[in-house]
Coordinates of C-alpha atoms and ligand atoms in Angstrom, one line a residue:
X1431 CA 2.9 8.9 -20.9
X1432 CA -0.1 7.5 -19.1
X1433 CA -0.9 4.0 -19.9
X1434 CA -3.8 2.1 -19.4
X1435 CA -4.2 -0.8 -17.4
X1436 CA -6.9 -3.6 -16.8
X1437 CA -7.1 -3.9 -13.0
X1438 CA -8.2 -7.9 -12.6
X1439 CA -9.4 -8.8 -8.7
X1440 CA -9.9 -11.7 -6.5
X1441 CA -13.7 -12.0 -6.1
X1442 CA -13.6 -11.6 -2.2
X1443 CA -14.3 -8.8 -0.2
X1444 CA -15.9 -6.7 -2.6
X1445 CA -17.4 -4.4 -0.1
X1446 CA -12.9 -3.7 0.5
X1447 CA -12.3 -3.0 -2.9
X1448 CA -12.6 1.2 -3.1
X1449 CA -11.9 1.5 0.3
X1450 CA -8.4 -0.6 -0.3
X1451 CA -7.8 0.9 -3.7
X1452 CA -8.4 4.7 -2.0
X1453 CA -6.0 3.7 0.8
X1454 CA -3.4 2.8 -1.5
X1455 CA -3.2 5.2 -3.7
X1456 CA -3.2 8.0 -0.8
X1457 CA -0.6 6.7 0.7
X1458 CA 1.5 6.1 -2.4
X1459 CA 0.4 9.2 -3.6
X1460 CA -0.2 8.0 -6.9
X1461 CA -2.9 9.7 -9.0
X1462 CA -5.8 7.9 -10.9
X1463 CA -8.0 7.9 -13.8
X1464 CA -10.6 6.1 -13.8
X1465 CA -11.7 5.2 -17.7
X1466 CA -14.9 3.5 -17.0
X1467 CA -17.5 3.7 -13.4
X1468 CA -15.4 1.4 -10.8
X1469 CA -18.0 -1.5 -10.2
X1470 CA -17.7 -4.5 -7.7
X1471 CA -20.1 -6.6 -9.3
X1472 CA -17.7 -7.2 -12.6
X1473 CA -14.2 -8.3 -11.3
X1474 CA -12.2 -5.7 -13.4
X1475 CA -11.2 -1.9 -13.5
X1476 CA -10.0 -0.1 -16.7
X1477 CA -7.5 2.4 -15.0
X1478 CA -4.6 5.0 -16.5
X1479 CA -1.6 4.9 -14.5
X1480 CA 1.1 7.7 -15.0
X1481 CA 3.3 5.1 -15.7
X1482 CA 4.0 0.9 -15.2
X1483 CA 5.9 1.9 -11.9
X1484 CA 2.9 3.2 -10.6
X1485 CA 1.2 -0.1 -11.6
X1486 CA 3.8 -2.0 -9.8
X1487 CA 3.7 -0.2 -6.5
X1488 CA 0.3 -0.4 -6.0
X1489 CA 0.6 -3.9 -6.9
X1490 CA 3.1 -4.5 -4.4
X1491 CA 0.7 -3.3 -1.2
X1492 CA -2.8 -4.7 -2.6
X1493 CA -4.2 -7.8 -1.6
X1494 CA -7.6 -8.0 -3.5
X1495 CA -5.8 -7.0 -6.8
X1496 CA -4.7 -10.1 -8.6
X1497 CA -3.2 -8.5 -11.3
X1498 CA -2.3 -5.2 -13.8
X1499 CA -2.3 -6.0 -17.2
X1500 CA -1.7 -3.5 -19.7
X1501 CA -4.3 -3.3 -21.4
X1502 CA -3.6 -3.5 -25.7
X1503 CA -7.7 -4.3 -26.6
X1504 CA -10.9 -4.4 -25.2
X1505 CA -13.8 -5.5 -26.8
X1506 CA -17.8 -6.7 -26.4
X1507 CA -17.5 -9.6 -28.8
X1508 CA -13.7 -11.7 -29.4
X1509 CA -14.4 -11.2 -33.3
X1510 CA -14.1 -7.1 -32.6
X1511 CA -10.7 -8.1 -30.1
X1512 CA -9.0 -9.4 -32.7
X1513 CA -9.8 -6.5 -35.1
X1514 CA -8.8 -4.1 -33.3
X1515 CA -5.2 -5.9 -32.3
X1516 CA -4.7 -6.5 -35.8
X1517 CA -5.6 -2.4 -36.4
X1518 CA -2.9 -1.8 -34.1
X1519 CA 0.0 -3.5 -35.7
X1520 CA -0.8 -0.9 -38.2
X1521 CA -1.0 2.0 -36.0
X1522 CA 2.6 3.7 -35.7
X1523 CA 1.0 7.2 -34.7
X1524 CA 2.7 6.1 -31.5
X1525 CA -0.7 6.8 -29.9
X1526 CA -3.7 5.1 -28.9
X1527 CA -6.3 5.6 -31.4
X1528 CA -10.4 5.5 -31.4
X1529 CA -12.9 5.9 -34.4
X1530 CA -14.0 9.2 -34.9
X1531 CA -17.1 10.6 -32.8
X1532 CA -16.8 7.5 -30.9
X1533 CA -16.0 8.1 -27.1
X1534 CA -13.2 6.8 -24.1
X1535 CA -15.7 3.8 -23.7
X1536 CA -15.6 2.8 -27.2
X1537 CA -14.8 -1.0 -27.5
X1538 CA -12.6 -0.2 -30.9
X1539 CA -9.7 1.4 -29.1
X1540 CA -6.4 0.6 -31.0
X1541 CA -3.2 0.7 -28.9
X1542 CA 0.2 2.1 -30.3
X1543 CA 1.9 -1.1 -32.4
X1544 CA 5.3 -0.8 -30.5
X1545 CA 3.3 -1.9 -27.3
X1546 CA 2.9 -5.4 -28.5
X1547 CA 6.1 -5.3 -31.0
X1548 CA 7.9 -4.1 -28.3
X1549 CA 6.4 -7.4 -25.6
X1550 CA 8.1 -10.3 -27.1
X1551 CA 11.5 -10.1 -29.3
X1552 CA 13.0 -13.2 -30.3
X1553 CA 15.0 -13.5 -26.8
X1554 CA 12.3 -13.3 -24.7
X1555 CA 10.2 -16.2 -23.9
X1556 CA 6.4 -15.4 -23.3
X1557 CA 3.4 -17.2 -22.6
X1558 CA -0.4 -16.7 -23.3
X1559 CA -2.6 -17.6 -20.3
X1560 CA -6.7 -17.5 -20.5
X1561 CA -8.7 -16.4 -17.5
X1562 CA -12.3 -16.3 -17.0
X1563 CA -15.1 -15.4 -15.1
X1564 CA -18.7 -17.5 -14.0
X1565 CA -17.5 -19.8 -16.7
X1566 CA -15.4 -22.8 -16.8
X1567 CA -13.2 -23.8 -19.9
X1568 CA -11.3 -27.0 -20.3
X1569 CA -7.3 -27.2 -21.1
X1570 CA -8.3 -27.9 -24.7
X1571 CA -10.7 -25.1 -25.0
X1572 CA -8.3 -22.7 -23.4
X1573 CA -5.8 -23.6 -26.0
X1574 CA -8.3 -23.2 -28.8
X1575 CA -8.5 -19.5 -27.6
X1576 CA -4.8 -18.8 -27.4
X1577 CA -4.4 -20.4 -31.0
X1578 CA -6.8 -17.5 -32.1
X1579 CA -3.8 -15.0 -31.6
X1580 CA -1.6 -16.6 -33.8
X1581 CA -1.3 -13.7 -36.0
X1582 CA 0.0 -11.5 -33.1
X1583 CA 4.5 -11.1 -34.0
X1584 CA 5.8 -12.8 -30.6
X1585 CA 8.8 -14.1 -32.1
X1586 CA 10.3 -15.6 -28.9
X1587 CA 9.8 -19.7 -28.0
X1588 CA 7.1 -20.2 -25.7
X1589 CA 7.8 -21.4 -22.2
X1590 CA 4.9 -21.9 -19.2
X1591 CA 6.7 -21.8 -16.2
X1592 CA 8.3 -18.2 -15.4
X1593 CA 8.7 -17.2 -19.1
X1594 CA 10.0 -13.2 -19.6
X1595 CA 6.4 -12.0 -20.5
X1596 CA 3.1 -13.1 -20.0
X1597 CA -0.1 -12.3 -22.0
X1598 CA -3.6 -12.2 -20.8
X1599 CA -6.5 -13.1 -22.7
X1600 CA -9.7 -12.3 -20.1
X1601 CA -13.8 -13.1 -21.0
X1602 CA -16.3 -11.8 -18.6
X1603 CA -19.4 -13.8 -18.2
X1604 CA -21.0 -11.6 -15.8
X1605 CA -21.7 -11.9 -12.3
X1606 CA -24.8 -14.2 -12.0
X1607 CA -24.1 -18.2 -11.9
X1608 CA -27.4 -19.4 -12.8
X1609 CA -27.4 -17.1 -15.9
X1610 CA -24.6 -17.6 -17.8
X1611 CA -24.2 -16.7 -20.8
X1612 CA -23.0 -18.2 -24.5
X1613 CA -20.8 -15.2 -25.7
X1614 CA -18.7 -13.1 -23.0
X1615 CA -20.3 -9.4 -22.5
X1616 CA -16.3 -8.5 -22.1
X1617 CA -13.2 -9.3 -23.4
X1618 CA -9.2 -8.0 -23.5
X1619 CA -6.0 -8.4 -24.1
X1620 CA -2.7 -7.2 -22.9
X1621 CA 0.3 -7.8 -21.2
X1622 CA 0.9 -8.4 -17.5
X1623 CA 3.3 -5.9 -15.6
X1624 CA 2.3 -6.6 -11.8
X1625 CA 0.7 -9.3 -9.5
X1626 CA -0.9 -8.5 -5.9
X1627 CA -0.4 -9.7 -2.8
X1628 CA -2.5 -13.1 -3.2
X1629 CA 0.4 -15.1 -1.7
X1630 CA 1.1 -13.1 1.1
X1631 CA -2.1 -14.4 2.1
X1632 CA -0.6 -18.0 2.5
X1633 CA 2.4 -17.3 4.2
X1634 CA 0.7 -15.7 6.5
X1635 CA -1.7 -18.1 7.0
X1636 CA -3.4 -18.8 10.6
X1637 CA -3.3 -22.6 9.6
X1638 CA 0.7 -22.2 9.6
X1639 CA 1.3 -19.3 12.4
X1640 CA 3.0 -20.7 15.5
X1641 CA 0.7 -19.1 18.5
X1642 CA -2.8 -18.0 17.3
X1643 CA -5.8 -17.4 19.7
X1644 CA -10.1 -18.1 19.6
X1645 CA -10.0 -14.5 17.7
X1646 CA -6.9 -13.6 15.9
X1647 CA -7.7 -11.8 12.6
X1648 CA -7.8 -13.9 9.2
X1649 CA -4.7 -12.9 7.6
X1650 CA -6.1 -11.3 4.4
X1651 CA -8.1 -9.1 6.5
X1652 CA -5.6 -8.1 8.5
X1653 CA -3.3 -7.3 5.4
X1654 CA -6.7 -5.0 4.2
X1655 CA -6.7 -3.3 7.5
X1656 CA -2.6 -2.8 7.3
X1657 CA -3.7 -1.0 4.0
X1658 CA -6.7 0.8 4.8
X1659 CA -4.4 2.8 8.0
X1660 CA -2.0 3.8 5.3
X1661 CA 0.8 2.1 6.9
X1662 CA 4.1 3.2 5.9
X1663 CA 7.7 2.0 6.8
X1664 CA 8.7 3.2 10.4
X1665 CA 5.0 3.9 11.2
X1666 CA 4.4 3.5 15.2
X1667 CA 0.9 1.2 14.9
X1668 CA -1.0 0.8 18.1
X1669 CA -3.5 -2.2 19.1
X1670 CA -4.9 -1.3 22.6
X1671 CA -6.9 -4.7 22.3
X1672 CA -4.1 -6.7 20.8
X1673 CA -4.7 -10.4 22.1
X1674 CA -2.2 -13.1 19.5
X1675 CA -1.2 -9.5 17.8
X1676 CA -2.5 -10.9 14.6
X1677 CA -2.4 -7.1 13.4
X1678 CA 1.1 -6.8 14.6
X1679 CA 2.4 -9.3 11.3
X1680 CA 0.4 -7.1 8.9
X1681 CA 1.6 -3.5 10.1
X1682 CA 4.7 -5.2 10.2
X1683 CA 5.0 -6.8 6.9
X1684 CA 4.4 -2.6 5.6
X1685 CA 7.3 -1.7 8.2
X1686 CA 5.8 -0.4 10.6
X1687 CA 6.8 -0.3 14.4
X1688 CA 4.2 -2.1 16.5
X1689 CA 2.9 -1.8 20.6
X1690 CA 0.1 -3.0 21.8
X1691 CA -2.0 -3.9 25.2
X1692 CA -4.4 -6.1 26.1
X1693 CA -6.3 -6.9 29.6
X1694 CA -5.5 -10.4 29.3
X1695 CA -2.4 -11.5 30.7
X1696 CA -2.6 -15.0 30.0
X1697 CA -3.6 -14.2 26.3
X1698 CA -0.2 -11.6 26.1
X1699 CA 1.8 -14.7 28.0
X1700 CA 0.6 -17.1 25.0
X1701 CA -1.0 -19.1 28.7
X1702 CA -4.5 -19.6 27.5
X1703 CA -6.1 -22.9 26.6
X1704 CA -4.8 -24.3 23.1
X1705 CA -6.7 -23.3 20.1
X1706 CA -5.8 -25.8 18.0
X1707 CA -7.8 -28.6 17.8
X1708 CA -5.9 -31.4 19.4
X1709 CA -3.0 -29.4 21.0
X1710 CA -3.4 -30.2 25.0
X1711 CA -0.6 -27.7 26.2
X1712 CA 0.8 -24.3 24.8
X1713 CA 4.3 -25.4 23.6
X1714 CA 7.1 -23.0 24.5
X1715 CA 7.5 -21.6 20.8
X1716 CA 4.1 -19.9 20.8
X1717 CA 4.0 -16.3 22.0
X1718 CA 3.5 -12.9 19.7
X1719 CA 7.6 -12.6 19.5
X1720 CA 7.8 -15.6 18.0
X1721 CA 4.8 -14.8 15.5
X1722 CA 6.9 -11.8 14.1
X1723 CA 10.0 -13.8 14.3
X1724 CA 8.6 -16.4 11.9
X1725 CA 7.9 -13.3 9.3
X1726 CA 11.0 -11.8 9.8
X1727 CA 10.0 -8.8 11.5
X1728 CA 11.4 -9.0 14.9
X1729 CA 12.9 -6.1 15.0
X1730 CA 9.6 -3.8 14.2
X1731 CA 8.2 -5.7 17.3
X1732 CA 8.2 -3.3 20.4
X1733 CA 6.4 -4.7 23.3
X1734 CA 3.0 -5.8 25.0
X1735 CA 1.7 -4.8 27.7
X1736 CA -1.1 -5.7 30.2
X1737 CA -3.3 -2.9 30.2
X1738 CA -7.1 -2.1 30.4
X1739 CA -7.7 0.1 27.5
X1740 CA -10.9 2.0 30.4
X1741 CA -7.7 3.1 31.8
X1742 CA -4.6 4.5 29.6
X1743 CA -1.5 4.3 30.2
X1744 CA 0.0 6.5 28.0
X1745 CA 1.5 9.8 28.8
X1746 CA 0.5 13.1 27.2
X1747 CA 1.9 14.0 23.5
X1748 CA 2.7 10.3 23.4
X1749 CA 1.7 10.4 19.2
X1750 CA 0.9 7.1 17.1
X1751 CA 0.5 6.8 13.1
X1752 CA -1.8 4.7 13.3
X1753 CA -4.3 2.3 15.6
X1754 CA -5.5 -0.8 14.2
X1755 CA -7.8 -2.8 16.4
X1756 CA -10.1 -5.4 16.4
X1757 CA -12.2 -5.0 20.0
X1758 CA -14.1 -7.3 22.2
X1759 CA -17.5 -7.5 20.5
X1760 CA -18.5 -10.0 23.6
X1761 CA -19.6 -13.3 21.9
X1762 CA -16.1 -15.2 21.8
X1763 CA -14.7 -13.2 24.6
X1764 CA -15.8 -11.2 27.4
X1765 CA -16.1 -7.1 27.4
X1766 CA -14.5 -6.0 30.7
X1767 CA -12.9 -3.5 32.5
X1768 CA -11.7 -3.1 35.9
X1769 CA -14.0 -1.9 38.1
X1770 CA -16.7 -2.6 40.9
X1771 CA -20.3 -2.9 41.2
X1772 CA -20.8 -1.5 44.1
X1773 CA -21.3 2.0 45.0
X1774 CA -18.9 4.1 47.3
X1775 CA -16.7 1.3 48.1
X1776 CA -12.6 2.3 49.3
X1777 CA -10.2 -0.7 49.5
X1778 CA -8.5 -0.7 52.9
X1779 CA -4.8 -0.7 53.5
X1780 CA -4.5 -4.0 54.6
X1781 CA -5.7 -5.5 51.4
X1782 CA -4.4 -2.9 49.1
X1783 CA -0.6 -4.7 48.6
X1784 CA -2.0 -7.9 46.9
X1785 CA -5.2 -6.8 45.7
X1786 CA -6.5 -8.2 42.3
X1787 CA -8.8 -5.7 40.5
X1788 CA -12.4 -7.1 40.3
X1789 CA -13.9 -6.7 36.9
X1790 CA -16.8 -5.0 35.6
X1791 CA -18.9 -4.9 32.4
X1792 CA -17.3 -3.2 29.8
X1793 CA -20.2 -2.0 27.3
X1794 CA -19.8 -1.8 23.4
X1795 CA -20.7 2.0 23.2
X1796 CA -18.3 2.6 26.2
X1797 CA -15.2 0.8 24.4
X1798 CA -16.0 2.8 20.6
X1799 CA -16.2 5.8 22.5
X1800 CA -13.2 5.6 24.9
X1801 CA -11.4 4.2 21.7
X1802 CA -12.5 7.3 19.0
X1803 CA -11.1 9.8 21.6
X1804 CA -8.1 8.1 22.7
X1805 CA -7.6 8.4 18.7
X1806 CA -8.6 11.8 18.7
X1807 CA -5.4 12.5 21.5
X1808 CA -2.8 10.0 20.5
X1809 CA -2.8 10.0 16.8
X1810 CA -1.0 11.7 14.7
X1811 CA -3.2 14.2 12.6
X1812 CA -4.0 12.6 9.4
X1813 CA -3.0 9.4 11.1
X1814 CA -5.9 6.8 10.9
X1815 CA -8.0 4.7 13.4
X1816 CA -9.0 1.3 11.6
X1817 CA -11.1 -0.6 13.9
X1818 CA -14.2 -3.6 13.8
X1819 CA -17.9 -2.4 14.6
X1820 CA -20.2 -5.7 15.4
X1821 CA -23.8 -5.2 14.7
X1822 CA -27.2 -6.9 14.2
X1823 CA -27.9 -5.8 10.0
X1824 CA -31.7 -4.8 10.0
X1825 CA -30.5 -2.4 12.7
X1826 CA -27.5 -0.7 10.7
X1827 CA -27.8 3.4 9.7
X1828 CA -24.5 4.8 9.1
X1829 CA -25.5 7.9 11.3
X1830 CA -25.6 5.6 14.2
X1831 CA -21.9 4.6 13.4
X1832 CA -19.5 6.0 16.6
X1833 CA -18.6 9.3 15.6
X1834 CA -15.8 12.0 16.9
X1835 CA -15.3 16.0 15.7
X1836 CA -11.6 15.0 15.3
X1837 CA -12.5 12.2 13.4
X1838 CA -13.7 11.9 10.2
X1839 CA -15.1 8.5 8.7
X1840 CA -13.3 7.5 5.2
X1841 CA -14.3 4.3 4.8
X1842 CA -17.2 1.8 5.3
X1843 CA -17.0 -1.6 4.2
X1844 CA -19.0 -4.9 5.5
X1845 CA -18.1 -8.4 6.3
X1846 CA -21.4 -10.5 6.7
X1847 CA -20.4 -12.6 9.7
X1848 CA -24.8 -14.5 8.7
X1849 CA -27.9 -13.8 7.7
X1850 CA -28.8 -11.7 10.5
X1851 CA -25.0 -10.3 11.8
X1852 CA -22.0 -8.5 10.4
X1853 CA -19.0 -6.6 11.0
X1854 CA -17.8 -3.0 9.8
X1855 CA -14.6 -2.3 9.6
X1856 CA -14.6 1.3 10.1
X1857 CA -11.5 3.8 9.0
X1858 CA -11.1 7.8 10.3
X1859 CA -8.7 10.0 9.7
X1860 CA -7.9 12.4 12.8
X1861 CA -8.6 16.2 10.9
X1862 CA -7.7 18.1 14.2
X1863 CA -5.6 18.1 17.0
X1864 CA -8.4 17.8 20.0
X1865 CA -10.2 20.1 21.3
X1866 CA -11.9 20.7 24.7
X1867 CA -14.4 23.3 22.6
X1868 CA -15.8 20.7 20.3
X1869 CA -18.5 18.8 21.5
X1870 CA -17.8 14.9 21.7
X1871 CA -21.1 12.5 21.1
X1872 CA -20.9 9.6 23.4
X1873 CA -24.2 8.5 22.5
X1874 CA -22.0 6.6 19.3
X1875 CA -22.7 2.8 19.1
X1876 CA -25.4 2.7 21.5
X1877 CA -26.7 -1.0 20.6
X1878 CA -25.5 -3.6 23.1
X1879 CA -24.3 -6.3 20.0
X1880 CA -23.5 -9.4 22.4
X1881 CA -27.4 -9.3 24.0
X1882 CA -28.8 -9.0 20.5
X1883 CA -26.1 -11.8 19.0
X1884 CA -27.7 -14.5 21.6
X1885 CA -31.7 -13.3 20.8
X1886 CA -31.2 -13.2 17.3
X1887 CA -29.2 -16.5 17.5
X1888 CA -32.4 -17.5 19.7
X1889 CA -34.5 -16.9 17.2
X1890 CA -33.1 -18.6 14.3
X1891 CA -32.2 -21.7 16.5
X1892 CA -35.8 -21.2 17.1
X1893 CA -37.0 -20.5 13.7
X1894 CA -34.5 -23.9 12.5
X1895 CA -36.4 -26.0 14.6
X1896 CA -39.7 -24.7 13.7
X1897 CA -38.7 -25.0 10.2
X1898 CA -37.4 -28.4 10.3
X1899 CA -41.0 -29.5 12.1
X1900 CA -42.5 -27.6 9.3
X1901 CA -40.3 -29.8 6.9
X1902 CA -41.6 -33.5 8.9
X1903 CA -44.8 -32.5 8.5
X1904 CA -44.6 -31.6 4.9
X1905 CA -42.8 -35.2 4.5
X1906 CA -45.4 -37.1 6.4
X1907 CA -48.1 -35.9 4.3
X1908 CA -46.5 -36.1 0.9
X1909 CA -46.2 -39.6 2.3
X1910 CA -49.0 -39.5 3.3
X1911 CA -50.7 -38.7 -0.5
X1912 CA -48.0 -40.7 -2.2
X1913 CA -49.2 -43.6 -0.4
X1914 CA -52.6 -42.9 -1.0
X1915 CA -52.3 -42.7 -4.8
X1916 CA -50.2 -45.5 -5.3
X1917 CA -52.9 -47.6 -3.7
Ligands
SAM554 C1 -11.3 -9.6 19.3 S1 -10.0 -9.8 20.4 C2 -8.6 -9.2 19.5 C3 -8.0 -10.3 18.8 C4 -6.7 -9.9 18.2 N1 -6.8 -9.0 17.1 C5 -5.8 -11.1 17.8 O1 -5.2 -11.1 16.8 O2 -5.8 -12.1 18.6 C6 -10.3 -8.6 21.6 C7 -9.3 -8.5 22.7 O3 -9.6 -7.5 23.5 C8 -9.2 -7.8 24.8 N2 -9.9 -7.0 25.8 C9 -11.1 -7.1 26.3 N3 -11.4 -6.1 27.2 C10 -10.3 -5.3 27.2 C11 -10.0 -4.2 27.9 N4 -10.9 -3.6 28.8 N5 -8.8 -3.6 27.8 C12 -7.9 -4.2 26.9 N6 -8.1 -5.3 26.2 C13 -9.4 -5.9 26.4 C14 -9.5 -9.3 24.9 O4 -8.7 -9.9 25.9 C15 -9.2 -9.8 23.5 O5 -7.8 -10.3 23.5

């Protein structure tokens, strides 16, 4: 039977939330109803699952989920809430029930009475637990609320930490701080069956990770981006710009297999100046073996490699699942690739044996393009390319976003970096094997991000100091008039 659920979310990343939730349920190939519009500005969904399982397995990949509750009321006003709950312990239709001519989205829904009979028997130990949201209760008031349900049968003694059931009471304030208001616009009840990933986010924590670099990925995001390739247990996961492999303990936390390759050999040989402020030396612990050591995935760890990514080194049919990268965007380290300025230039014999490779600039457009058709030849078709897009806001259109006929784009989500700048992370799916006949579009990307990173940060260190002037002067002659009128 298909049971329906309150999806509850952290409110973070709500630009992640479909995309994540999408992901998810493709790869788990779990089907979805969706009772009510999905919305990110309120922090719930009202969902039908085919059953808890399903509820439990999405559960168990999400990160901006915090919870499934299973939902027994919803209502627009508490008074209605506890109505309908006591409704139900009269309904044994075995059915969920709603007033006649009134619709899925009525707010007098009655559940079947065994779902909360059923919750909390005399040897089970339960708690009730309040949450709300854009408005703060204290202890005492939350207690208040929970006594409200005292007519509800849960027979067995109350215990708060890890009791057998827990039951959610949930208000919804709406979404605006500054206008809050008296009476919640939405409120439920029901019993939780799964928690998401919140605390994977802690344990894999940069703060606690033993070698990290200037750039490795925040560990919820990488967790998102995990999710939004469709990672799957013995999945081969490519990052061709890997640098601390920070994307290597996500994929490898879903099981898959990781490689990657980065120009920098002192970033792959954990050599590079500490990142942690106060650290003087790299200690002998830090490298990217050790990071998936330390979460237990060693064995999923393949290898690194020293590579310019302007220069493959894989061989044909080589195939990957997945590629999950975050490139240079040229701000907190350099875009290059090897190469040489000048024109028509051979390297003679004699200084061919220990010749270092002199670098070149490696341009934004040039790495999103090289990258969208090395995915549209290494990846497995359906496999997915999850990758960072830098740009300036004011100057975003979607139809400017790199684009390949092998590659179709399936999500779009934004993380404001400030007022002016932000990052995309961008997901495609590869649809066809790739093809010499269709044409490619290297024109993708064509915005050089680092150049209009330092002018726009120009002009708002510009526009800060003008403003603060603007500020003095203000001051001076409020001080000015003050001083006048209190003569
Ligand atoms: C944004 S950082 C990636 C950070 C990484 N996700 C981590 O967890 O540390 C981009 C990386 O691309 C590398 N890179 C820059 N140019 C490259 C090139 N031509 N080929 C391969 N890697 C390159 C840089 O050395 C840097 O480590």
């Amino acid at each position: 039977m298909w049971r329906r659920y309150l999806v509850w979310f952290a409110h973070e990343h709500l630009d992640f939330r479909h995309a994540e939730m999408d992901s998810i349920l493709s790869v788990l190939g779990i089907p979805i109803k969706y009772i009510e519009p999905r919305s990110i500005k309120k922090p719930y969904w009202i969902v039908e699952l085919p059953s808890e399982d399903c509820a439990k397995k999405i559960a168990s990949r999400s990160v901006l989920v915090k919870n499934f509750i299973e939902l027994w009321s919803r209502a627009k006003t508490t008074t209605q809430l506890h109505e309908n709950l006591k409704q139900s312990l009269k309904n044994d239709t075995g059915s969920w029930g709603i007033p006649h001519g009134e619709t899925e989205l009525s707010d007098r829904h009655i559940c079947p009475k065994e779902l909360i009979e059923n919750s909390c028997p005399k040897n089970k130990s339960f708690k009730v637990v309040v949450e709300t949201f854009c408005k703060h209760f204290t202890m005492a008031e939350k207690v208040k609320k929970i006594e409200g349900f005292s007519y509800l049968p849960l027979e067995g003694p109350v215990i708060l930490k890890n009791p057998d059931v827990i039951l959610l009471y949930a208000e919804f304030y709406g979404d605006d701080p500054n206008n809050v208001p008296e009476q919640p616009y939405d409120v439920f009840f029901g019993k939780l069956v799964a928690e998401g990933q919140r605390d994977l986010i802690q344990q894999h924590s940069l703060k606690k990770r033993r070698f990290i670099g200037n750039t490795s990925m925040d560990a919820q995001l990488a967790l998102i981006m995990a999710n939004q390739a469709r990672v799957k247990s013995g999945d081969i996961v490519l990052d061709p710009f890997v640098g601390s492999g920070s994307l290597f303990v996500a994929a490898a936390h879903f099981g898959a297999y990781v490689w990657g390759s980065d120009i920098d050999f002192m970033m792959l040989h954990a050599r590079t100046r500490p990142t942690r402020v106060g650290q003087k030396v790299r200690t002998d612990e830090e490298s990217i073996r050790s990071n998936m050591r330390q979460y237990g995935s060693e064995s999923k760890y393949l290898d690194v490699m020293v590579s310019d990514f302007s220069l493959p080194l894989w061989r044909d049919g080589m195939k990957f699942d997945a590629i999950i990268t975050d490139p240079p965007y040229g701000v907190r380290e350099p875009t290059e690739k090897i190469g040489i300025q000048r024109d028509n230039y051979t390297l003679s014999e004699e200084h061919l044996s220990n010749h270092i490779p002199s670098k070149v600039e490696y341009h934004i457009q040039h790495i999103y393009s090289d990258l969208l058709n090395f995915a549209a030849k290494y990846l497995e078709v359906d496999g997915r390319l999850v990758c960072w897009y830098p740009l300036v806001r004011e100057e975003y259109h979607e139809d400017q976003l790199p684009n390949h006929p092998c590659l179709t784009l399936v999500a779009n989500s934004e993380q404001v970096l400030s007022k002016l700048t932000s990052r995309r992370l961008l997901t495609y799916q590869k649809v066809h094997d790739n093809d010499s006949s269709l044409p490619i579009d290297t024109s993708a990307g064509t915005h050089n991000f680092r150049e209009k990173y330092f002018s726009v940060g120009e002009v708002t260190r510009r526009e800060r100091k003008e403003r603060k002037a603007e500020e003095l002067a203000a001051n001076a002659v409020y001080r000015i008039t003050y001083a006048e009128t209190s003569l």
